[in-house]
Structures are given as structure tokens and as C-alpha cells.
CSV table of C-alpha atoms in Angstrom, one decimal:
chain,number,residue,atom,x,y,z
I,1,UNK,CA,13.0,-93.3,75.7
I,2,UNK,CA,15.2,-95.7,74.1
I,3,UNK,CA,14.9,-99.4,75.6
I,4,UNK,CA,18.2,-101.1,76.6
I,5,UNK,CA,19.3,-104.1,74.1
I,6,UNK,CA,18.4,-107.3,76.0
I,7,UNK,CA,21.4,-109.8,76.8
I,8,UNK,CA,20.4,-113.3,75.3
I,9,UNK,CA,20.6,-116.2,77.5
I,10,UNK,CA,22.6,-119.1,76.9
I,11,UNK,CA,19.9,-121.1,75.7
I,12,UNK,CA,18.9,-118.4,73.1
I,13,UNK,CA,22.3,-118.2,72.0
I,14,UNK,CA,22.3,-122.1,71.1
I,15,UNK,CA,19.2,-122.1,70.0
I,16,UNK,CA,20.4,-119.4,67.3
I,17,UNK,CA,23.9,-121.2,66.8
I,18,UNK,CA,21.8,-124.1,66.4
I,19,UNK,CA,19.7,-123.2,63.4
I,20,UNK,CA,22.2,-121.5,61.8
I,21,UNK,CA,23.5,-124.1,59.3
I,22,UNK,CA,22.9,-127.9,58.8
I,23,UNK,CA,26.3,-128.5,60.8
I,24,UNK,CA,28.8,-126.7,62.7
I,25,UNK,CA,31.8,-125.1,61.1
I,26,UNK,CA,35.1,-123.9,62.7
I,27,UNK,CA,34.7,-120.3,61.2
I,28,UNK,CA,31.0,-120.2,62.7
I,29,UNK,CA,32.1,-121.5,65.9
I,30,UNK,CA,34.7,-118.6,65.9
I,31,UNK,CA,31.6,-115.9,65.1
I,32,UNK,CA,29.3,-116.7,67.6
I,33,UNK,CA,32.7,-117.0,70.1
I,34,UNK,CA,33.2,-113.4,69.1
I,35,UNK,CA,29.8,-112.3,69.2
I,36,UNK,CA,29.2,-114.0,72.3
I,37,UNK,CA,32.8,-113.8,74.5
I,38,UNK,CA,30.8,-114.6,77.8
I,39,UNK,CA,29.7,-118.0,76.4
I,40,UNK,CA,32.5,-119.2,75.3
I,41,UNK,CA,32.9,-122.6,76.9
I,42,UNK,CA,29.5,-123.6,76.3
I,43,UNK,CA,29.3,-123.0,72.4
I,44,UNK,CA,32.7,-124.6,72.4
I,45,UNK,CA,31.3,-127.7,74.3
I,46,UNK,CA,28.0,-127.5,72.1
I,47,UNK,CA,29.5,-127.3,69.2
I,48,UNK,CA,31.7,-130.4,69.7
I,49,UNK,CA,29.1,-132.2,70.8
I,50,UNK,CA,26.6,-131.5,67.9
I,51,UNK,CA,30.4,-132.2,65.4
I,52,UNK,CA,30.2,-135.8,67.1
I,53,UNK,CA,26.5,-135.9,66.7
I,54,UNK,CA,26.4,-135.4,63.0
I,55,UNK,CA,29.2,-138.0,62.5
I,56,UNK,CA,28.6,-140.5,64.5
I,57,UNK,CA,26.1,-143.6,62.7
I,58,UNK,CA,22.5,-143.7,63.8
I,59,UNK,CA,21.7,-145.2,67.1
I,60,UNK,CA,18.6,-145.6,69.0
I,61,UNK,CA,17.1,-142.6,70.8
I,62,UNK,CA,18.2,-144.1,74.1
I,63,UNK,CA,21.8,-144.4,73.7
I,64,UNK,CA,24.5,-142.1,74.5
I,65,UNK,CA,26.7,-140.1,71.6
I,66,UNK,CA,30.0,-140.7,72.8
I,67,UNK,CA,32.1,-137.4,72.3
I,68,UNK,CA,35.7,-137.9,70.4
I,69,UNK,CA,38.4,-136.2,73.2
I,70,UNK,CA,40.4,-135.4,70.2
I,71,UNK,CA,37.6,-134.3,68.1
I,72,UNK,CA,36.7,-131.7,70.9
I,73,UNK,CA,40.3,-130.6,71.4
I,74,UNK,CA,40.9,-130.3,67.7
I,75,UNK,CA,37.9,-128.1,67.3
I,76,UNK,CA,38.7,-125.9,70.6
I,77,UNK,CA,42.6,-125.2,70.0
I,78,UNK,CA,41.3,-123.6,66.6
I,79,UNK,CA,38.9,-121.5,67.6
I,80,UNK,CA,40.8,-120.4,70.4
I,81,UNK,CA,44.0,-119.9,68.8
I,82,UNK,CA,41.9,-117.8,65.9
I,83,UNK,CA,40.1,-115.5,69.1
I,84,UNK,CA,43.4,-115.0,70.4
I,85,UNK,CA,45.4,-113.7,67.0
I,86,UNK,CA,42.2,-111.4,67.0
I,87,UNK,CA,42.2,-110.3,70.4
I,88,UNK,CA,46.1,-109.7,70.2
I,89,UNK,CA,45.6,-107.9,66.6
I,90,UNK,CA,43.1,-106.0,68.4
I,91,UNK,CA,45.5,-105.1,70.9
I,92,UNK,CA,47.9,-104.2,69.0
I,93,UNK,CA,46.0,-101.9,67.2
I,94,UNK,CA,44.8,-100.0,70.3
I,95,UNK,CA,48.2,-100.0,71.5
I,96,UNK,CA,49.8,-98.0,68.2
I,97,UNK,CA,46.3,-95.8,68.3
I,98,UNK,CA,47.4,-94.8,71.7
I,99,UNK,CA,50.9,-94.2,70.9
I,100,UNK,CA,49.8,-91.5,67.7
I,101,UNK,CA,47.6,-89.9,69.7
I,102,UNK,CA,50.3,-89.0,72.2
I,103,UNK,CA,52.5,-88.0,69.2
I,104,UNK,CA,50.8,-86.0,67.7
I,105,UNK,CA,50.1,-83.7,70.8
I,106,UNK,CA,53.5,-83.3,70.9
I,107,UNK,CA,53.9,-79.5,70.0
I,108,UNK,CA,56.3,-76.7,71.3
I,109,UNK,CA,56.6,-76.9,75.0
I,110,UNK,CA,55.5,-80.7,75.3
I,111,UNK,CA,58.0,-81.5,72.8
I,112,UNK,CA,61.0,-79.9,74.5
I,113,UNK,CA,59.1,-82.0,77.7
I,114,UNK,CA,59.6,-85.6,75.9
I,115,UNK,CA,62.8,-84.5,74.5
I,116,UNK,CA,64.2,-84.2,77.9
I,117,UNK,CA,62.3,-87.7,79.1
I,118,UNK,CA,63.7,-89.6,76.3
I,119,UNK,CA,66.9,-88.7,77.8
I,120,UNK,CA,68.1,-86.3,74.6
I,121,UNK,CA,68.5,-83.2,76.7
I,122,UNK,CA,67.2,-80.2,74.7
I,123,UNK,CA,67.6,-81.6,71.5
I,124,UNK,CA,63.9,-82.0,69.7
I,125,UNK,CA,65.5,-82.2,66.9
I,126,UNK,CA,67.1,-85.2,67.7
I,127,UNK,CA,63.7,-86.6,68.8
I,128,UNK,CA,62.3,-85.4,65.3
I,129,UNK,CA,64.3,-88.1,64.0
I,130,UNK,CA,63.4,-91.0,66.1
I,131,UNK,CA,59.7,-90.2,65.9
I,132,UNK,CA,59.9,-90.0,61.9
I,133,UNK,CA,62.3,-92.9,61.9
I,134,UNK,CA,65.1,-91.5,60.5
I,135,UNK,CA,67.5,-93.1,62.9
I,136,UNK,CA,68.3,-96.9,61.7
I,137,UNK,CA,69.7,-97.8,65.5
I,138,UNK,CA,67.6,-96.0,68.2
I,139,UNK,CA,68.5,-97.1,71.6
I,140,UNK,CA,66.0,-99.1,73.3
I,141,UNK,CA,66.8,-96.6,76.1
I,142,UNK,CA,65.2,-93.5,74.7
I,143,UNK,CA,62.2,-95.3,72.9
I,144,UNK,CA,61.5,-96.9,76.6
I,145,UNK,CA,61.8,-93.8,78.3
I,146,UNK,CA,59.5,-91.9,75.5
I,147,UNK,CA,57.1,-94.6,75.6
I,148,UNK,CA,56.8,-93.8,79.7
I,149,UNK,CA,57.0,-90.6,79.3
I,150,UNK,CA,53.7,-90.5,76.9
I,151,UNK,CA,52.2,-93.2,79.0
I,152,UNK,CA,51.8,-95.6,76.3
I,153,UNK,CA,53.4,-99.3,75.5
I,154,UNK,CA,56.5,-99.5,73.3
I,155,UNK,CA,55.0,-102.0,71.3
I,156,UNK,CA,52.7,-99.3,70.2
I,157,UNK,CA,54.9,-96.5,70.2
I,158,UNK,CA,57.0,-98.9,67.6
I,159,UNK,CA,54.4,-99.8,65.5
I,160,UNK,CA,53.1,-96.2,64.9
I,161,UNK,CA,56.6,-94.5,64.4
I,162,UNK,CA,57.6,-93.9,60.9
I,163,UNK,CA,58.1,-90.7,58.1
I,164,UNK,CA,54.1,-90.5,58.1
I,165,UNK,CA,54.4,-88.7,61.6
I,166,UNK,CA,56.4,-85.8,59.7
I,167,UNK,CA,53.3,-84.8,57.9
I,168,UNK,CA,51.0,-85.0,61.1
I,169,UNK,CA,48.1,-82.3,62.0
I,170,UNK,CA,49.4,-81.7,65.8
I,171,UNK,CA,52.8,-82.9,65.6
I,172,UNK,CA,55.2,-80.1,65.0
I,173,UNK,CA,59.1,-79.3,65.4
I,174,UNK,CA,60.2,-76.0,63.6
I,175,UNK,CA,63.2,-78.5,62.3
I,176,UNK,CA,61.8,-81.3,60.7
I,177,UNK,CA,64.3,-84.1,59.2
I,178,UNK,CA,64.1,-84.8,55.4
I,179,UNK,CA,62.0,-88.4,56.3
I,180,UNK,CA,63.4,-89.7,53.1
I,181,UNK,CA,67.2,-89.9,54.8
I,182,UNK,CA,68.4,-92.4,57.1
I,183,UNK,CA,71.1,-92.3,59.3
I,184,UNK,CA,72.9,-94.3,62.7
I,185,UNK,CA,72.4,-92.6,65.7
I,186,UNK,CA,76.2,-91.5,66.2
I,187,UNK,CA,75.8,-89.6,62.8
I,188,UNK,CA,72.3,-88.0,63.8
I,189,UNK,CA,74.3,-87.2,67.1
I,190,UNK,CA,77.0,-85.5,65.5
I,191,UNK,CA,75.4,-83.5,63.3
I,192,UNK,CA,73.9,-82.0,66.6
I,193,UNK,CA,75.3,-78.2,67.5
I,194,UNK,CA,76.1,-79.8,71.4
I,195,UNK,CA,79.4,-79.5,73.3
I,196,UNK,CA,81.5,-82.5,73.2
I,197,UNK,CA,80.7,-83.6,76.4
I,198,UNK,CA,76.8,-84.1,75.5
I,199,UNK,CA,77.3,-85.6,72.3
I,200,UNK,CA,79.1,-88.0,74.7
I,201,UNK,CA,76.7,-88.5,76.6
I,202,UNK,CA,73.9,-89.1,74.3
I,203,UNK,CA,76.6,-91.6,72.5
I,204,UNK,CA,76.4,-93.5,75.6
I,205,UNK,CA,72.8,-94.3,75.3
I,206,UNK,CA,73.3,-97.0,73.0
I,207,UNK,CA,75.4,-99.1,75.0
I,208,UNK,CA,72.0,-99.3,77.8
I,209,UNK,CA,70.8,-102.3,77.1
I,210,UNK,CA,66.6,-102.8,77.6
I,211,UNK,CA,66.4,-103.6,81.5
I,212,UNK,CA,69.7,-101.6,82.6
I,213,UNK,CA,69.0,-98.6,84.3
């Protein structure tokens, strides 16, 4: 039986953060932040304190080393803002991840289901084209409502849409747009073989703006 990795303490993790390098860096203050999220604060704290250490002159074992306010806040608005362009990256990432995977289930009846989400009726045709990117000016509207309807965030249904998605293992439409060609969304509307009065109607999406219902 496989023993369970043991958590370090906090003093372990210092210790180890400690002998690490002659002096602290802002790039290994940032990895032992990331390999350590729960101890944030405290390697934060240490490590400002061991920077004013290691600069200040020596004094006798009995005084204090004052700590430079601005010193520590330098050194803790950079490793923060560095964790959180990872964390968002990281987000982000997970976000579009979601957002393929719910493509490219999309196949015969679920994509006549999304179609008619997205607020294009019966046309998956139409939907082909925004997944692929073929449209230039989507409306907010349908990509909103597709994103709800696959249960993912628009962000990430944005960031993973694109002619790639033509090409895709699970994602299938027996019309698929040539990816290459671009066109506005009152062209790719219509091309469509609708009555008048839905082409109207899909027209009409682009003048929702994002918050409108």
C-alpha cells in the first residue's frame, strides 16, 4: 500500500526556501509561492525579511533588522501580480478546454439542440459558421446564449472558436462552411434557404446588445 505524500509544515517549507540560494530572488519567491499556495503570506514576509537582512550593514547580534515598508511592498506586488497572470492564464486555459469539449460533442441531434439555443432556429448550418469562425460580426447574443446553453464561460467559448473546429473528431455538421471564407452575418443570413420572415428575425439578433434580453 502506497503511503500518502506528507504536507510540509511551514517551518520545513522555510527551512527549504532558506537553503536554496545565498539570497532571495523574486522568481524564487514566485516558485516556492506556487509550490506552496497555502503559505503564501509567510514566504512573502520571510522573504522580505531575509532581502532586508542581506542588505542591511552588520550590527550586533542584539539589535533589531529594521524591515524597509517599501522594500516589502515592492517585493510582494511582484510576486503577486506574477501568481495572478498565472492563475488567470490558468484560467483561461481551463475555460477554452471546457468550451472544446462541449463542441466537439456537438453531433446530429445535439447540434440541431444548440442551434435552436443560440437562437438560430433550425439552421446548424448557420451555427457551422460561428463555431468555425467564419462570421466576422457574430452577435454577442447568440455566442452568450451558446455559451449557456453548453454550460461553459464565453470567454472560453471565444478563445477556442476558430476554422480548427471544422476538422474536429466529434464535431460534425453534414454542411460544413469552406473555413477559409469570411463573411458578415447578414450575408451568412441570406445565403440561408429561410422565409423572409426568419431571415428577419435572425437579422435582428445583432441589434441585442450583451445584457438586453
Amino acid at each position: 500500500m502506497t503511503s500518502p505524500i506528507r504536507r510540509l509544515s511551514l517551518d520545513e517549507v522555510l527551512d527549504e526556501f532558506f537553503f536554496s540560494a545565498d539570497k532571495p530572488s523574486p522568481d524564487m519567491v514566485l516558485r516556492a509561492c506556487e509550490a506552496h499556495p497555502e503559505y503564501r503570506e509567510d514566504i512573502l514576509e520571510f522573504a522580505a525579511l531575509w532581502s532586508a537582512y542581506e542588505a542591511s550593514p552588520e550590527v550586533p547580534a542584539a539589535d533589531t533588522v529594521e524591515v524597509s515598508e517599501e522594500s516589502v511592498s515592492r517585493l510582494q506586488s511582484y510576486v503577486l501580480n506574477q501568481l495572478h497572470e498565472l492563475d488567470s492564464g490558468t484560467s483561461t486555459s481551463s475555460q477554452a478546454e471546457a468550451a472544446r469539449k462541449a463542441i466537439e460533442s456537438l453531433a446530429g441531434k445535439r447540434l440541431k439542440q444548440a442551434a435552436a439555443a443560440a437562437g438560430l432556429g433550425t439552421s446548424t448550418l448557420l451555427l457551422t459558421k460561428v463555431l468555425t469562425k467564419s462570421i466576422v460580426d457574430v452577435p454577442i447574443k447568440v455566442l452568450n446564449d451558446l455559451a449557456a446553453h453548453l454550460d461553459v464561460a464565453l470567454g472560453g467559448l471565444q478563445t477556442c472558436l476558430g476554422p480548427e473546429l471544422a476538422g474536429a473528431k466529434s464535431y460534425r455538421s453534414k454542411a460544413a462552411p469552406n473555413a477559409s471564407s469570411r463573411e458578415t452575418w447578414k450575408a451568412a443570413v441570406q445565403s440561408l434557404s429561410l422565409s423572409n420572415e426568419e431571415k428577419q428575425r435572425l437579422l435582428a439578433l445583432q441589434q441585442v446588445r450583451e445584457g438586453d434580453s
